[in-house]
C-alpha cells in the first residue's frame, strides 16, 4: 500500500461553498486539506485569512495544512494556530528569524513547515531540518493555481530525501504546484511523501475527486 498522502489545495475549489467542498474532499479520501493563504504582498494574489479557516474548522476532522504566503509572517502565526491550523508552513524570506518563527509554531503544538520557492536554495532549510515536520518544495512560483510544473525543483527533493533518511529526521517532503498524473510519478520516485494538488484534483475526469485522489496516490 502506498504511503503517499494527498493534500488537495482548496485554491481550486468553489470559494462560495468551501464548507461542502471540504466535506467532499474528506469523503473522497483526502489525507489533509491544503489551504493557501496569500497577502497580495509576498505573492501577487489575495486569498483567505484566519477567520475563514476558523469557520471551516467544523466541516472536517482532517488536518488543515496551512501554507502561509504572507510577509512578515511571524506575528500572524498565533492567529492561524488559534484558527485551527494543524500544520503551519512559512517561507524563509517572510521572517527575520526562521528558527524563532519555527519555535513559535511549535509553541502552539502545531506542526511546522518551511517552504522553498523554485529559486530558493535548499541550503535555507538544511540548518533547520531537524526542527521541522514538513519541507514544502514549490514546483511553481507561488501565487496561482494551474501553473506548469518545474521539473528542476525535484533536484531539491532528491537532496532532502537523502539528508532526511541518512540523519533519520522526521521531516516529510511535500511538493506543491502543477502536479498532474504524469509528474506525480516522478515526484514520488524522487522521494516526496505528500502531494499537493488543486487543478488536477478539482478539474480532471469531470471533477471526480475520489478518482483523482486515488490516481495521484497510486502514482
Ligand atoms: C500556489 C499554491 C498551490 C496551488 C496548487 O501558490 O501554493 O497550493 O494551489 O495548485 P495547482 O495544483 O493547480 O498547481
Ligand atoms: Zn500551497
Short mmCIF file of C-alpha atoms and ligand atoms in Angstrom, two decimals:
data_model
loop_
_atom_site.label_atom_id
_atom_site.label_comp_id
_atom_site.label_asym_id
_atom_site.label_seq_id
_atom_site.Cartn_x
_atom_site.Cartn_y
_atom_site.Cartn_z
CA UNK A 1 0.00 0.00 0.00
CA UNK A 2 1.19 3.46 -0.86
CA UNK A 3 2.25 5.76 1.95
CA UNK A 4 1.85 8.82 -0.20
CA UNK A 5 -0.51 11.38 1.24
CA UNK A 6 -2.63 13.77 -0.78
CA UNK A 7 -3.27 17.34 0.33
CA UNK A 8 -5.83 18.88 -2.05
CA UNK A 9 -5.48 22.65 -2.43
CA UNK A 10 -8.81 24.41 -1.95
CA UNK A 11 -7.49 27.24 -4.11
CA UNK A 12 -9.19 25.37 -6.97
CA UNK A 13 -12.44 24.81 -5.05
CA UNK A 14 -15.58 26.94 -5.30
CA UNK A 15 -14.91 29.68 -2.71
CA UNK A 16 -18.65 30.33 -2.33
CA UNK A 17 -19.14 26.87 -0.78
CA UNK A 18 -15.86 25.93 0.83
CA UNK A 19 -17.51 24.04 3.68
CA UNK A 20 -19.18 21.48 1.42
CA UNK A 21 -16.13 21.33 -0.86
CA UNK A 22 -14.04 20.29 2.14
CA UNK A 23 -16.60 17.69 3.18
CA UNK A 24 -16.49 16.30 -0.36
CA UNK A 25 -12.69 16.07 -0.16
CA UNK A 26 -12.93 14.13 3.09
CA UNK A 27 -15.42 11.70 1.51
CA UNK A 28 -13.05 11.36 -1.46
CA UNK A 29 -10.30 10.18 0.95
CA UNK A 30 -8.06 13.22 1.03
CA UNK A 31 -5.44 12.95 3.79
CA UNK A 32 -5.03 16.66 4.51
CA UNK A 33 -6.62 19.92 3.40
CA UNK A 34 -4.13 22.37 1.86
CA UNK A 35 -5.10 25.98 2.48
CA UNK A 36 -3.20 28.67 0.57
CA UNK A 37 -3.06 31.99 2.40
CA UNK A 38 -1.88 34.89 0.23
CA UNK A 39 -1.49 38.54 1.13
CA UNK A 40 -1.03 40.41 -2.16
CA UNK A 41 2.45 41.41 -0.95
CA UNK A 42 4.57 38.26 -0.58
CA UNK A 43 2.75 36.91 -3.66
CA UNK A 44 0.68 38.78 -6.25
CA UNK A 45 -2.69 37.36 -5.18
CA UNK A 46 -5.02 37.54 -2.18
CA UNK A 47 -6.98 34.61 -0.78
CA UNK A 48 -8.31 33.94 2.70
CA UNK A 49 -7.35 34.63 6.30
CA UNK A 50 -7.72 33.11 9.77
CA UNK A 51 -11.40 33.95 10.18
CA UNK A 52 -12.39 31.83 7.18
CA UNK A 53 -10.16 28.98 8.36
CA UNK A 54 -11.79 29.17 11.77
CA UNK A 55 -15.26 28.92 10.20
CA UNK A 56 -14.17 25.95 8.05
CA UNK A 57 -12.79 24.01 11.01
CA UNK A 58 -16.12 22.40 11.90
CA UNK A 59 -16.61 20.88 8.44
CA UNK A 60 -13.89 18.21 8.73
CA UNK A 61 -11.62 16.44 11.14
CA UNK A 62 -8.86 16.21 8.52
CA UNK A 63 -5.70 18.15 9.37
CA UNK A 64 -5.50 21.68 7.97
CA UNK A 65 -2.23 22.09 6.07
CA UNK A 66 -1.92 25.87 6.05
CA UNK A 67 0.58 27.35 3.60
CA UNK A 68 1.31 30.94 4.57
CA UNK A 69 2.43 33.12 1.67
CA UNK A 70 2.41 36.27 3.76
CA UNK A 71 5.15 38.61 4.92
CA UNK A 72 6.11 39.45 7.60
CA UNK A 73 4.65 36.19 8.88
CA UNK A 74 5.85 35.98 12.49
CA UNK A 75 3.12 37.94 14.26
CA UNK A 76 0.34 36.14 12.36
CA UNK A 77 1.37 32.63 13.41
CA UNK A 78 -0.76 32.88 16.55
CA UNK A 79 -3.87 33.83 14.53
CA UNK A 80 -3.56 30.77 12.28
CA UNK A 81 -2.75 28.45 15.18
CA UNK A 82 -5.85 29.62 17.02
CA UNK A 83 -7.96 29.42 13.86
CA UNK A 84 -7.39 25.66 13.72
CA UNK A 85 -4.34 25.06 11.55
CA UNK A 86 -2.59 21.73 12.22
CA UNK A 87 0.45 22.34 10.03
CA UNK A 88 1.74 25.88 9.57
CA UNK A 89 4.19 26.33 6.72
CA UNK A 90 6.18 29.51 6.22
CA UNK A 91 8.71 30.80 3.71
CA UNK A 92 12.22 31.74 4.96
CA UNK A 93 12.04 35.06 3.08
CA UNK A 94 8.97 36.05 5.11
CA UNK A 95 10.66 36.15 8.51
CA UNK A 96 13.77 37.76 10.00
CA UNK A 97 14.20 34.86 12.39
CA UNK A 98 13.39 31.49 10.85
CA UNK A 99 14.27 29.48 13.96
CA UNK A 100 12.22 31.86 16.14
CA UNK A 101 9.21 31.54 13.85
CA UNK A 102 9.51 27.72 13.79
CA UNK A 103 9.66 27.72 17.60
CA UNK A 104 6.62 29.94 17.74
CA UNK A 105 4.64 27.48 15.58
CA UNK A 106 5.77 24.64 17.85
CA UNK A 107 4.81 26.60 20.96
CA UNK A 108 1.18 26.21 19.87
CA UNK A 109 1.71 22.44 19.47
CA UNK A 110 1.40 22.70 15.70
CA UNK A 111 3.49 21.01 13.06
CA UNK A 112 5.98 23.39 11.46
CA UNK A 113 6.77 23.55 7.77
CA UNK A 114 9.29 25.52 5.73
CA UNK A 115 8.65 26.15 2.05
CA UNK A 116 11.21 26.76 -0.66
CA UNK A 117 10.33 28.74 -3.77
CA UNK A 118 11.76 27.42 -7.05
CA UNK A 119 14.65 29.90 -6.86
CA UNK A 120 15.31 29.38 -3.13
CA UNK A 121 18.29 27.19 -2.34
CA UNK A 122 17.94 24.01 -0.34
CA UNK A 123 20.66 25.48 1.93
CA UNK A 124 17.98 27.69 3.50
CA UNK A 125 16.25 24.70 5.05
CA UNK A 126 19.13 22.30 5.81
CA UNK A 127 20.12 24.02 9.09
CA UNK A 128 16.56 23.72 10.46
CA UNK A 129 15.66 20.33 9.02
CA UNK A 130 15.94 18.68 12.44
CA UNK A 131 13.44 21.18 13.90
CA UNK A 132 10.61 20.89 11.40
CA UNK A 133 7.89 18.46 10.35
CA UNK A 134 7.45 19.41 6.70
CA UNK A 135 9.59 20.76 3.88
CA UNK A 136 7.30 22.14 1.19
CA UNK A 137 9.03 22.29 -2.18
CA UNK A 138 7.33 24.75 -4.51
CA UNK A 139 7.30 23.38 -8.04
CA UNK A 140 5.77 26.63 -9.38
CA UNK A 141 6.24 30.23 -8.36
CA UNK A 142 3.64 30.68 -5.63
CA UNK A 143 0.59 32.84 -6.21
CA UNK A 144 -1.74 30.97 -8.53
CA UNK A 145 -3.10 27.51 -9.25
CA UNK A 146 -2.93 25.95 -12.68
CA UNK A 147 0.72 26.72 -13.48
CA UNK A 148 3.23 24.46 -15.19
CA UNK A 149 5.29 22.07 -13.06
CA UNK A 150 9.01 22.98 -12.86
CA UNK A 151 10.82 19.67 -13.10
CA UNK A 152 14.18 21.05 -11.94
CA UNK A 153 12.78 21.54 -8.42
CA UNK A 154 12.93 17.75 -7.99
CA UNK A 155 16.70 18.08 -7.53
CA UNK A 156 15.95 19.63 -4.14
CA UNK A 157 13.61 16.77 -3.31
CA UNK A 158 16.38 14.25 -4.00
CA UNK A 159 18.88 16.13 -1.82
CA UNK A 160 16.37 16.40 1.02
CA UNK A 161 15.36 12.73 0.76
CA UNK A 162 18.99 11.66 1.22
CA UNK A 163 19.58 14.08 4.07
CA UNK A 164 16.39 13.15 5.96
CA UNK A 165 16.97 9.42 5.54
CA UNK A 166 20.66 9.47 6.43
CA UNK A 167 20.16 11.64 9.52
CA UNK A 168 16.90 9.86 10.45
CA UNK A 169 14.97 13.12 10.71
CA UNK A 170 11.19 13.14 10.99
CA UNK A 171 10.52 15.80 8.35
CA UNK A 172 8.18 14.86 5.49
CA UNK A 173 8.70 16.18 1.98
CA UNK A 174 5.70 17.84 0.35
CA UNK A 175 5.55 19.20 -3.18
CA UNK A 176 3.21 21.95 -4.39
CA UNK A 177 2.39 23.28 -7.83
CA UNK A 178 1.43 21.88 -11.20
CA UNK A 179 1.16 18.28 -10.03
CA UNK A 180 -0.61 16.01 -12.53
CA UNK A 181 -0.93 12.26 -13.11
CA UNK A 182 2.38 12.11 -15.01
CA UNK A 183 4.71 14.21 -12.90
CA UNK A 184 3.25 12.81 -9.66
CA UNK A 185 5.06 9.57 -10.52
CA UNK A 186 8.45 11.23 -10.91
CA UNK A 187 7.89 13.31 -7.77
CA UNK A 188 7.16 10.13 -5.79
CA UNK A 189 10.21 8.48 -7.28
CA UNK A 190 12.34 11.48 -6.28
CA UNK A 191 11.21 10.98 -2.71
CA UNK A 192 8.16 13.09 -1.85
CA UNK A 193 5.79 11.98 0.92
CA UNK A 194 2.91 14.39 0.31
CA UNK A 195 1.48 15.71 -2.96
CA UNK A 196 -0.46 18.98 -3.04
CA UNK A 197 -2.81 19.38 -5.95
CA UNK A 198 -5.53 21.84 -6.86
CA UNK A 199 -6.26 21.84 -10.58
CA UNK A 200 -5.76 18.11 -11.16
CA UNK A 201 -8.00 17.08 -8.26
CA UNK A 202 -10.80 19.55 -8.96
CA UNK A 203 -10.81 19.61 -12.76
CA UNK A 204 -9.62 16.29 -14.22
CA UNK A 205 -12.09 13.47 -15.00
CA UNK A 206 -15.05 15.86 -14.75
CA UNK A 207 -14.04 16.79 -11.20
CA UNK A 208 -14.23 13.22 -9.83
CA UNK A 209 -12.38 13.97 -6.58
CA UNK A 210 -12.16 10.38 -5.41
CA UNK A 211 -10.80 9.07 -8.67
CA UNK A 212 -8.29 11.90 -8.98
CA UNK A 213 -7.02 11.49 -5.43
CA UNK A 214 -6.66 7.74 -5.94
CA UNK A 215 -4.85 8.20 -9.26
CA UNK A 216 -2.36 10.63 -7.71
CA UNK A 217 -1.78 8.37 -4.73
CA UNK A 218 -1.04 5.23 -6.67
CA UNK A 219 1.47 7.05 -8.91
C1 LIG B 1 0.34 28.07 -5.43
C2 LIG B 1 -0.24 27.28 -4.29
C3 LIG B 1 -0.61 25.90 -4.65
C4 LIG B 1 -1.64 25.77 -5.73
C5 LIG B 1 -1.55 24.42 -6.37
O1 LIG B 1 0.81 29.27 -4.93
O2 LIG B 1 0.67 27.22 -3.22
O3 LIG B 1 -1.03 25.20 -3.49
O4 LIG B 1 -2.93 25.97 -5.26
O5 LIG B 1 -2.45 24.39 -7.41
P1 LIG B 1 -2.17 23.54 -8.75
O6 LIG B 1 -2.21 22.11 -8.33
O7 LIG B 1 -3.31 23.95 -9.60
O8 LIG B 1 -0.84 23.98 -9.27
ZN1 LIG B 2 0.25 25.86 -1.45
#
